[in-house]
PDB file of C-alpha atoms in Angstrom:
ATOM      1  CA  LYS A   1      26.170  -8.194  23.352  1.00 53.00           C
ATOM      2  CA  LYS A   2      23.746  -9.884  25.747  1.00 61.00           C
ATOM      3  CA  ARG A   3      21.091 -10.223  23.065  1.00 60.00           C
ATOM      4  CA  VAL A   4      20.667 -13.605  21.396  1.00 57.00           C
ATOM      5  CA  SER A   5      19.889 -11.975  18.073  1.00 60.00           C
ATOM      6  CA  GLN A   6      20.663  -8.441  17.037  1.00 69.00           C
ATOM      7  CA  ILE A   7      18.212  -6.273  15.149  1.00 73.00           C
ATOM      8  CA  GLU A   8      19.975  -4.714  12.199  1.00 77.00           C
ATOM      9  CA  GLY A   9      19.216  -1.321  10.749  1.00 81.00           C
ATOM     10  CA  ALA A  10      20.565   1.348   8.454  1.00 86.00           C
ATOM     11  CA  VAL A  11      20.603   5.126   8.724  1.00 89.00           C
ATOM     12  CA  ILE A  12      21.643   7.855   6.319  1.00 91.00           C
ATOM     13  CA  VAL A  13      21.591  11.534   7.278  1.00 93.00           C
ATOM     14  CA  THR A  14      22.161  14.223   4.680  1.00 91.00           C
ATOM     15  CA  GLU A  15      22.143  17.970   4.365  1.00 87.00           C
ATOM     16  CA  TYR A  16      19.063  18.274   2.180  1.00 78.00           C
ATOM     17  CA  LYS A  17      20.087  21.508   0.411  1.00 78.00           C
ATOM     18  CA  THR A  18      23.329  19.994  -0.874  1.00 81.00           C
ATOM     19  CA  GLY A  19      22.911  16.219  -0.640  1.00 85.00           C
ATOM     20  CA  LYS A  20      26.101  15.987   1.441  1.00 90.00           C
ATOM     21  CA  ILE A  21      26.137  12.843   3.606  1.00 92.00           C
ATOM     22  CA  ILE A  22      26.652  13.814   7.238  1.00 92.00           C
ATOM     23  CA  ALA A  23      26.274  10.401   8.877  1.00 92.00           C
ATOM     24  CA  LEU A  24      25.852   6.814   7.779  1.00 87.00           C
ATOM     25  CA  VAL A  25      25.151   3.736   9.933  1.00 85.00           C
ATOM     26  CA  ASN A  26      25.354   0.337   8.318  1.00 82.00           C
ATOM     27  CA  GLY A  27      24.500  -2.063  11.143  1.00 75.00           C
ATOM     28  CA  TYR A  28      26.649  -3.871  13.685  1.00 73.00           C
ATOM     29  CA  ASP A  29      29.228  -5.488  11.418  1.00 70.00           C
ATOM     30  CA  LEU A  30      31.108  -3.042   9.214  1.00 65.00           C
ATOM     31  CA  ASN A  31      32.947  -5.937   7.521  1.00 70.00           C
ATOM     32  CA  GLN A  32      29.793  -7.410   6.044  1.00 68.00           C
ATOM     33  CA  SER A  33      29.590  -7.780   2.286  1.00 64.00           C
ATOM     34  CA  LYS A  34      26.321  -5.860   1.863  1.00 75.00           C
ATOM     35  CA  ASN A  35      25.978  -2.146   2.479  1.00 81.00           C
ATOM     36  CA  ARG A  36      22.513  -1.745   3.967  1.00 85.00           C
ATOM     37  CA  VAL A  37      22.228   1.982   3.214  1.00 87.00           C
ATOM     38  CA  PHE A  38      22.708   1.463  -0.522  1.00 87.00           C
ATOM     39  CA  GLU A  39      21.668  -2.139  -1.151  1.00 86.00           C
ATOM     40  CA  TRP A  40      19.153  -3.087   1.549  1.00 87.00           C
ATOM     41  CA  LYS A  41      15.705  -2.727   0.000  1.00 90.00           C
ATOM     42  CA  ARG A  42      12.470  -2.810   1.945  1.00 90.00           C
ATOM     43  CA  GLN A  43       8.923  -1.729   1.185  1.00 93.00           C
ATOM     44  CA  ILE A  44       8.743   1.983   1.875  1.00 94.00           C
ATOM     45  CA  GLY A  45       5.160   1.900   3.173  1.00 94.00           C
ATOM     46  CA  SER A  46       3.446   5.115   4.230  1.00 94.00           C
ATOM     47  CA  ILE A  47       6.508   7.195   3.345  1.00 93.00           C
ATOM     48  CA  ILE A  48       4.980   7.453  -0.119  1.00 95.00           C
ATOM     49  CA  LYS A  49       1.800   9.233   1.028  1.00 96.00           C
ATOM     50  CA  PRO A  50       3.165  12.821   1.050  1.00 94.00           C
ATOM     51  CA  PHE A  51       4.128  12.364  -2.609  1.00 93.00           C
ATOM     52  CA  ILE A  52       0.651  11.141  -3.521  1.00 95.00           C
ATOM     53  CA  THR A  53      -0.749  14.208  -1.760  1.00 94.00           C
ATOM     54  CA  TYR A  54       1.655  16.402  -3.730  1.00 91.00           C
ATOM     55  CA  PHE A  55       0.563  14.658  -6.924  1.00 93.00           C
ATOM     56  CA  ALA A  56      -3.064  15.476  -6.087  1.00 95.00           C
ATOM     57  CA  PHE A  57      -2.081  19.153  -5.703  1.00 92.00           C
ATOM     58  CA  LEU A  58      -0.402  19.059  -9.124  1.00 90.00           C
ATOM     59  CA  GLU A  59      -3.690  17.797 -10.503  1.00 92.00           C
ATOM     60  CA  GLY A  60      -5.580  20.759  -9.022  1.00 92.00           C
ATOM     61  CA  GLU A  61      -6.794  19.410  -5.697  1.00 94.00           C
ATOM     62  CA  GLU A  62      -6.501  21.512  -2.521  1.00 93.00           C
ATOM     63  CA  ASN A  63      -5.972  20.829   1.193  1.00 92.00           C
ATOM     64  CA  ASN A  64      -9.709  20.916   1.816  1.00 95.00           C
ATOM     65  CA  THR A  65     -10.730  18.722  -1.138  1.00 96.00           C
ATOM     66  CA  ILE A  66     -13.033  16.011   0.227  1.00 97.00           C
ATOM     67  CA  TYR A  67     -12.505  12.304  -0.406  1.00 97.00           C
ATOM     68  CA  GLN A  68     -14.517   9.369   0.841  1.00 95.00           C
ATOM     69  CA  ASP A  69     -12.847   7.186   3.465  1.00 95.00           C
ATOM     70  CA  SER A  70     -15.009   4.103   3.072  1.00 94.00           C
ATOM     71  CA  PRO A  71     -14.629   0.520   1.805  1.00 93.00           C
ATOM     72  CA  LEU A  72     -13.644   0.473  -1.840  1.00 93.00           C
ATOM     73  CA  GLU A  73     -16.246  -0.376  -4.445  1.00 87.00           C
ATOM     74  CA  GLU A  74     -16.410  -3.824  -6.045  1.00 84.00           C
ATOM     75  CA  ARG A  75     -14.717  -2.581  -9.223  1.00 82.00           C
ATOM     76  CA  PHE A  76     -11.403  -2.331  -7.332  1.00 86.00           C
ATOM     77  CA  LEU A  77     -11.376  -6.095  -6.585  1.00 86.00           C
ATOM     78  CA  TRP A  78      -9.407  -5.144  -3.500  1.00 89.00           C
ATOM     79  CA  ASN A  79     -10.563  -4.042  -0.076  1.00 89.00           C
ATOM     80  CA  PRO A  80      -7.729  -2.716   2.105  1.00 92.00           C
ATOM     81  CA  LYS A  81      -8.495  -1.163   5.471  1.00 91.00           C
ATOM     82  CA  ASN A  82      -7.002   1.565   7.624  1.00 91.00           C
ATOM     83  CA  TYR A  83      -4.609   0.598  10.417  1.00 89.00           C
ATOM     84  CA  ASN A  84      -7.383   0.923  13.027  1.00 88.00           C
ATOM     85  CA  ARG A  85      -9.841  -0.989  10.797  1.00 88.00           C
ATOM     86  CA  THR A  86     -12.360   1.866  10.869  1.00 91.00           C
ATOM     87  CA  PHE A  87     -13.581   4.326   8.232  1.00 93.00           C
ATOM     88  CA  LYS A  88     -14.379   7.980   8.868  1.00 93.00           C
ATOM     89  CA  GLY A  89     -16.495   8.857   5.837  1.00 94.00           C
ATOM     90  CA  ASN A  90     -15.790  12.271   4.322  1.00 96.00           C
ATOM     91  CA  MET A  91     -12.323  13.652   5.008  1.00 96.00           C
ATOM     92  CA  THR A  92     -10.057  16.270   3.464  1.00 97.00           C
ATOM     93  CA  ILE A  93      -6.773  15.443   1.760  1.00 96.00           C
ATOM     94  CA  GLU A  94      -5.009  17.200   4.619  1.00 95.00           C
ATOM     95  CA  GLN A  95      -6.780  15.058   7.240  1.00 96.00           C
ATOM     96  CA  ALA A  96      -5.957  11.933   5.244  1.00 96.00           C
ATOM     97  CA  LEU A  97      -2.252  12.757   5.185  1.00 96.00           C
ATOM     98  CA  ILE A  98      -2.107  13.697   8.879  1.00 95.00           C
ATOM     99  CA  SER A  99      -3.818  10.442   9.901  1.00 95.00           C
ATOM    100  CA  SER A 100      -1.869   8.323   7.365  1.00 95.00           C
ATOM    101  CA  ASN A 101      -5.162   7.165   5.872  1.00 96.00           C
ATOM    102  CA  ASN A 102      -4.917   4.243   3.419  1.00 96.00           C
ATOM    103  CA  ILE A 103      -8.093   4.710   1.379  1.00 96.00           C
ATOM    104  CA  VAL A 104      -7.712   8.332   0.216  1.00 97.00           C
ATOM    105  CA  PRO A 105      -4.315   7.789  -1.494  1.00 96.00           C
ATOM    106  CA  ILE A 106      -5.832   4.835  -3.385  1.00 96.00           C
ATOM    107  CA  ARG A 107      -8.726   7.009  -4.529  1.00 96.00           C
ATOM    108  CA  ILE A 108      -6.321   9.776  -5.609  1.00 97.00           C
ATOM    109  CA  LEU A 109      -4.205   7.456  -7.772  1.00 96.00           C
ATOM    110  CA  ASP A 110      -7.349   5.922  -9.224  1.00 95.00           C
ATOM    111  CA  LYS A 111      -8.904   9.310  -9.979  1.00 96.00           C
ATOM    112  CA  PHE A 112      -5.864  10.853 -11.680  1.00 96.00           C
ATOM    113  CA  ASN A 113      -4.396   7.666 -13.199  1.00 95.00           C
ATOM    114  CA  ILE A 114      -1.483   5.962 -11.524  1.00 95.00           C
ATOM    115  CA  LEU A 115       0.428   6.080 -14.829  1.00 95.00           C
ATOM    116  CA  ASN A 116       0.666   9.851 -14.380  1.00 94.00           C
ATOM    117  CA  PHE A 117       2.048   9.466 -10.851  1.00 94.00           C
ATOM    118  CA  ILE A 118       4.851   6.990 -11.573  1.00 94.00           C
ATOM    119  CA  PRO A 119       7.096   9.452 -13.509  1.00 91.00           C
ATOM    120  CA  LEU A 120       7.107  11.689 -10.444  1.00 90.00           C
ATOM    121  CA  ILE A 121       8.944   9.158  -8.267  1.00 92.00           C
ATOM    122  CA  SER A 122      10.579   6.691 -10.684  1.00 92.00           C
ATOM    123  CA  PRO A 123      13.784   8.777 -11.194  1.00 90.00           C
ATOM    124  CA  PHE A 124      14.673   8.021  -7.575  1.00 91.00           C
ATOM    125  CA  PHE A 125      14.410   4.220  -7.700  1.00 93.00           C
ATOM    126  CA  LYS A 126      16.572   1.700  -9.544  1.00 91.00           C
ATOM    127  CA  ASN A 127      13.812  -0.909  -9.757  1.00 90.00           C
ATOM    128  CA  LYS A 128      10.969  -0.481 -12.213  1.00 92.00           C
ATOM    129  CA  ILE A 129       7.753   0.782 -10.625  1.00 94.00           C
ATOM    130  CA  HIS A 130       4.652  -1.116 -11.694  1.00 93.00           C
ATOM    131  CA  PRO A 131       1.267   0.600 -12.015  1.00 93.00           C
ATOM    132  CA  TYR A 132      -0.565  -1.246  -9.252  1.00 93.00           C
ATOM    133  CA  LEU A 133      -2.820   0.659  -6.859  1.00 93.00           C
ATOM    134  CA  SER A 134      -0.995  -1.028  -3.963  1.00 94.00           C
ATOM    135  CA  LEU A 135       1.729   1.519  -4.737  1.00 95.00           C
ATOM    136  CA  SER A 136      -0.485   3.986  -2.820  1.00 94.00           C
ATOM    137  CA  LEU A 137       0.344   2.020   0.354  1.00 95.00           C
ATOM    138  CA  GLY A 138       4.068   2.002  -0.392  1.00 94.00           C
ATOM    139  CA  CYS A 139       4.326  -1.447  -1.961  1.00 93.00           C
ATOM    140  CA  ILE A 140       7.591  -0.564  -3.669  1.00 93.00           C
ATOM    141  CA  GLU A 141      11.055  -1.555  -2.525  1.00 94.00           C
ATOM    142  CA  GLY A 142      13.604   1.153  -1.869  1.00 93.00           C
ATOM    143  CA  SER A 143      16.923   1.515  -0.088  1.00 93.00           C
ATOM    144  CA  PRO A 144      17.521   4.197   2.549  1.00 92.00           C
ATOM    145  CA  TYR A 145      19.692   5.987  -0.048  1.00 92.00           C
ATOM    146  CA  GLU A 146      16.853   6.042  -2.594  1.00 93.00           C
ATOM    147  CA  VAL A 147      14.272   7.197  -0.064  1.00 92.00           C
ATOM    148  CA  ILE A 148      16.401  10.037   1.287  1.00 91.00           C
ATOM    149  CA  SER A 149      17.098  11.186  -2.282  1.00 89.00           C
ATOM    150  CA  LEU A 150      13.340  11.300  -2.839  1.00 90.00           C
ATOM    151  CA  PHE A 151      12.677  13.290   0.337  1.00 88.00           C
ATOM    152  CA  ASN A 152      15.583  15.678  -0.277  1.00 87.00           C
ATOM    153  CA  ALA A 153      14.051  16.606  -3.629  1.00 85.00           C
ATOM    154  CA  PHE A 154      10.715  17.070  -1.927  1.00 79.00           C
ATOM    155  CA  MET A 155      12.335  19.468   0.552  1.00 79.00           C
ATOM    156  CA  PHE A 156      14.512  21.281  -1.997  1.00 77.00           C
ATOM    157  CA  ASP A 157      12.064  22.707  -4.518  1.00 74.00           C
ATOM    158  CA  GLY A 158      11.733  19.510  -6.543  1.00 79.00           C
ATOM    159  CA  GLU A 159      15.398  19.157  -7.487  1.00 81.00           C
ATOM    160  CA  LYS A 160      17.002  15.723  -7.509  1.00 83.00           C
ATOM    161  CA  GLN A 161      20.604  15.592  -6.390  1.00 81.00           C
ATOM    162  CA  ASN A 162      22.415  12.429  -5.435  1.00 83.00           C
ATOM    163  CA  PRO A 163      23.834  12.276  -1.898  1.00 87.00           C
ATOM    164  CA  TYR A 164      27.638  12.288  -1.884  1.00 88.00           C
ATOM    165  CA  PHE A 165      30.542  11.607   0.481  1.00 87.00           C
ATOM    166  CA  ILE A 166      33.505  13.636  -0.749  1.00 88.00           C
ATOM    167  CA  GLN A 167      33.171  17.354  -1.384  1.00 88.00           C
ATOM    168  CA  ARG A 168      36.767  18.051  -2.450  1.00 90.00           C
ATOM    169  CA  ILE A 169      40.281  16.631  -2.363  1.00 92.00           C
ATOM    170  CA  ILE A 170      43.238  18.991  -2.028  1.00 93.00           C
ATOM    171  CA  LYS A 171      46.678  17.948  -3.266  1.00 92.00           C
ATOM    172  CA  LYS A 172      49.607  17.915  -0.880  1.00 90.00           C
ATOM    173  CA  SER A 173      50.984  20.823  -2.893  1.00 90.00           C
ATOM    174  CA  GLY A 174      47.800  22.788  -2.200  1.00 87.00           C
ATOM    175  CA  GLY A 175      46.080  22.530  -5.580  1.00 90.00           C
ATOM    176  CA  LEU A 176      42.608  21.150  -6.140  1.00 92.00           C
ATOM    177  CA  PHE A 177      42.642  17.473  -7.123  1.00 92.00           C
ATOM    178  CA  TYR A 178      38.888  16.805  -7.073  1.00 91.00           C
ATOM    179  CA  GLU A 179      35.696  18.718  -6.379  1.00 89.00           C
ATOM    180  CA  TYR A 180      32.190  17.292  -6.344  1.00 87.00           C
ATOM    181  CA  ASN A 181      30.044  18.748  -9.111  1.00 84.00           C
ATOM    182  CA  CYS A 182      26.436  18.616  -7.969  1.00 76.00           C
ATOM    183  CA  GLN A 183      24.215  17.645 -10.888  1.00 74.00           C
ATOM    184  CA  LYS A 184      20.685  18.830 -10.207  1.00 76.00           C
ATOM    185  CA  GLU A 185      17.611  17.762 -12.115  1.00 76.00           C
ATOM    186  CA  LYS A 186      14.188  19.337 -11.681  1.00 77.00           C
ATOM    187  CA  ILE A 187      11.740  16.491 -11.075  1.00 74.00           C
ATOM    188  CA  PHE A 188       8.661  17.797  -9.289  1.00 70.00           C
ATOM    189  CA  THR A 189       6.930  19.937 -11.883  1.00 64.00           C
ATOM    190  CA  ASN A 190       3.553  19.747 -13.543  1.00 51.00           C
ATOM    191  CA  GLN A 191       5.172  18.770 -16.843  1.00 48.00           C
ATOM    192  CA  LYS A 192       7.182  15.932 -15.291  1.00 43.00           C
ATOM    193  CA  ALA A 193       4.116  14.573 -13.574  1.00 39.00           C
ATOM    194  CA  ARG A 194       2.413  14.140 -16.931  1.00 40.00           C
ATOM    195  CA  GLU A 195       5.336  12.785 -19.015  1.00 39.00           C
TER     196      GLU A 195
END
């Protein structure tokens, strides 16, 4: 209350095996018109990098596959840098992911065609995903709800299941009035990555 301006945020916590929402925080004012967990979209940034690494594995790469961490060639017409503004030369995919490297994900999407990567993540986002290499740095807007749905599928053998609030409603008489029917869709497969 002593702060002049309050920093707002949103949190959603789910049970990844079921998608059941355990906790949800929507900022300071619960009477606001916008629900930040479901409607607040921000660029997802480096959160996307594990999925690019997974995509590389689908395409046959391995943890120890070497990529060049160096300034991009002129043909890219784009020259992003790493957060520390240095380049390390040869590095494995595993090292790139651990260090949140920016250059290796770009090279992966360029090598295996970004158009093959988009179907892997697009089922989780309402907005259309455009085939720009900046996608490798997370230049896509997503809500906390969309991002947790993406990560839950990543954790649960590639199955997409929408997070939910109500598991069941029992009638006063004791009978079942409603029960959530979890619809699962297999997303992370080699076939899906190429469709």
